[in-house]
Structure formats: structure tokens, C-alpha cells
Amino acid sequence: MLRDVASESGWGPAVAAVSSIVGAGGSMDRATASILAASEVNARGVVAYDEPVDMAAYDDVFAMMGGSRA
């Protein structure tokens, strides 16, 4: 996986992405590593939200369609 991400974004950003995932105690997967490495390349870093993300509206719509609430 590291080789694939490095071929897309470069070795430095790939290593930084993997280090960030490991440091956060997260689960290692190619999608997360690719997104973080691309963020390093673009110098945008990780997106941080100023306010909490509320998914209640989506839960309501899903429940109206017959799904269960989370």
C-alpha cells in the first residue's frame, strides 16, 4: 500500500500520511493514506471543522425511507 500511495503522491507525503494515521491510532487503509498524502502534496493539510458535524438530518431522511436510525 505504501508503495502505491508513494507512486501517486511521492515518498515524503506518503510517509507523512502513514505516520499521521499511526499517530492517531487509526486503521490503515489505502483510501485514508491516499487522501492524507494528497493533502500533503497540495499543502492543504487535514480539513478541520469549526463546529461539530451533525448527521441528524440524514438520519431523519433515512428513517423516513424505511431505514433504522443510527
GROMACS .gro file of C-alpha atoms in nm:
model
   70
    1MET     CA    1   0.000   0.000   0.000
    2LEU     CA    2   0.277   0.247   0.089
    3ARG     CA    3   0.440   0.184  -0.249
    4ASP     CA    4   0.113   0.262  -0.430
    5VAL     CA    5   0.047   0.582  -0.235
    6ALA     CA    6   0.410   0.689  -0.283
    7SER     CA    7   0.380   0.637  -0.659
    8GLU     CA    8   0.076   0.869  -0.662
    9SER     CA    9   0.193   1.143  -0.425
   10GLY     CA   10   0.564   1.091  -0.364
   11TRP     CA   11   0.757   0.920  -0.088
   12GLY     CA   12   0.762   1.208   0.162
   13PRO     CA   13   0.386   1.275   0.157
   14ALA     CA   14   0.312   0.901   0.171
   15VAL     CA   15   0.531   0.854   0.478
   16ALA     CA   16   0.378   1.163   0.641
   17ALA     CA   17   0.029   1.027   0.574
   18VAL     CA   18   0.105   0.685   0.719
   19SER     CA   19   0.277   0.842   1.021
   20SER     CA   20  -0.028   1.059   1.079
   21ILE     CA   21  -0.262   0.758   1.066
   22VAL     CA   22  -0.043   0.555   1.303
   23GLY     CA   23  -0.004   0.853   1.537
   24ALA     CA   24  -0.380   0.898   1.557
   25GLY     CA   25  -0.428   0.527   1.631
   26GLY     CA   26  -0.634   0.487   1.316
   27SER     CA   27  -0.688   0.189   1.095
   28MET     CA   28  -0.451   0.176   0.799
   29ASP     CA   29  -0.619   0.168   0.460
   30ARG     CA   30  -0.521   0.293   0.116
   31ALA     CA   31  -0.807   0.543   0.084
   32THR     CA   32  -0.714   0.727   0.403
   33ALA     CA   33  -0.344   0.723   0.321
   34SER     CA   34  -0.411   0.850  -0.033
   35ILE     CA   35  -0.627   1.139   0.086
   36LEU     CA   36  -0.378   1.244   0.353
   37ALA     CA   37  -0.084   1.217   0.112
   38ALA     CA   38  -0.268   1.425  -0.149
   39SER     CA   39  -0.340   1.684   0.120
   40GLU     CA   40   0.033   1.698   0.197
   41VAL     CA   41   0.116   1.747  -0.171
   42ASN     CA   42  -0.141   2.027  -0.205
   43ALA     CA   43  -0.025   2.186   0.123
   44ARG     CA   44  -0.383   2.198   0.244
   45GLY     CA   45  -0.345   1.964   0.538
   46VAL     CA   46  -0.635   1.789   0.705
   47VAL     CA   47  -0.972   1.959   0.696
   48ALA     CA   48  -1.076   2.073   1.044
   49TYR     CA   49  -1.433   2.174   1.110
   50ASP     CA   50  -1.504   2.466   1.343
   51GLU     CA   51  -1.834   2.321   1.455
   52PRO     CA   52  -1.943   1.965   1.524
   53VAL     CA   53  -2.077   1.766   1.230
   54ASP     CA   54  -2.443   1.681   1.284
   55MET     CA   55  -2.580   1.395   1.078
   56ALA     CA   56  -2.928   1.401   1.239
   57ALA     CA   57  -3.095   1.538   0.924
   58TYR     CA   58  -2.958   1.247   0.722
   59ASP     CA   59  -3.073   1.003   0.990
   60ASP     CA   60  -3.424   1.152   0.971
   61VAL     CA   61  -3.442   1.111   0.592
   62PHE     CA   62  -3.302   0.760   0.610
   63ALA     CA   63  -3.561   0.668   0.877
   64MET     CA   64  -3.842   0.811   0.660
   65MET     CA   65  -3.725   0.585   0.377
   66GLY     CA   66  -3.761   0.279   0.600
   67GLY     CA   67  -3.409   0.255   0.738
   68SER     CA   68  -3.317   0.238   1.103
   69ARG     CA   69  -3.169   0.527   1.298
   70ALA     CA   70  -2.805   0.503   1.398
   0.00000   0.00000   0.00000
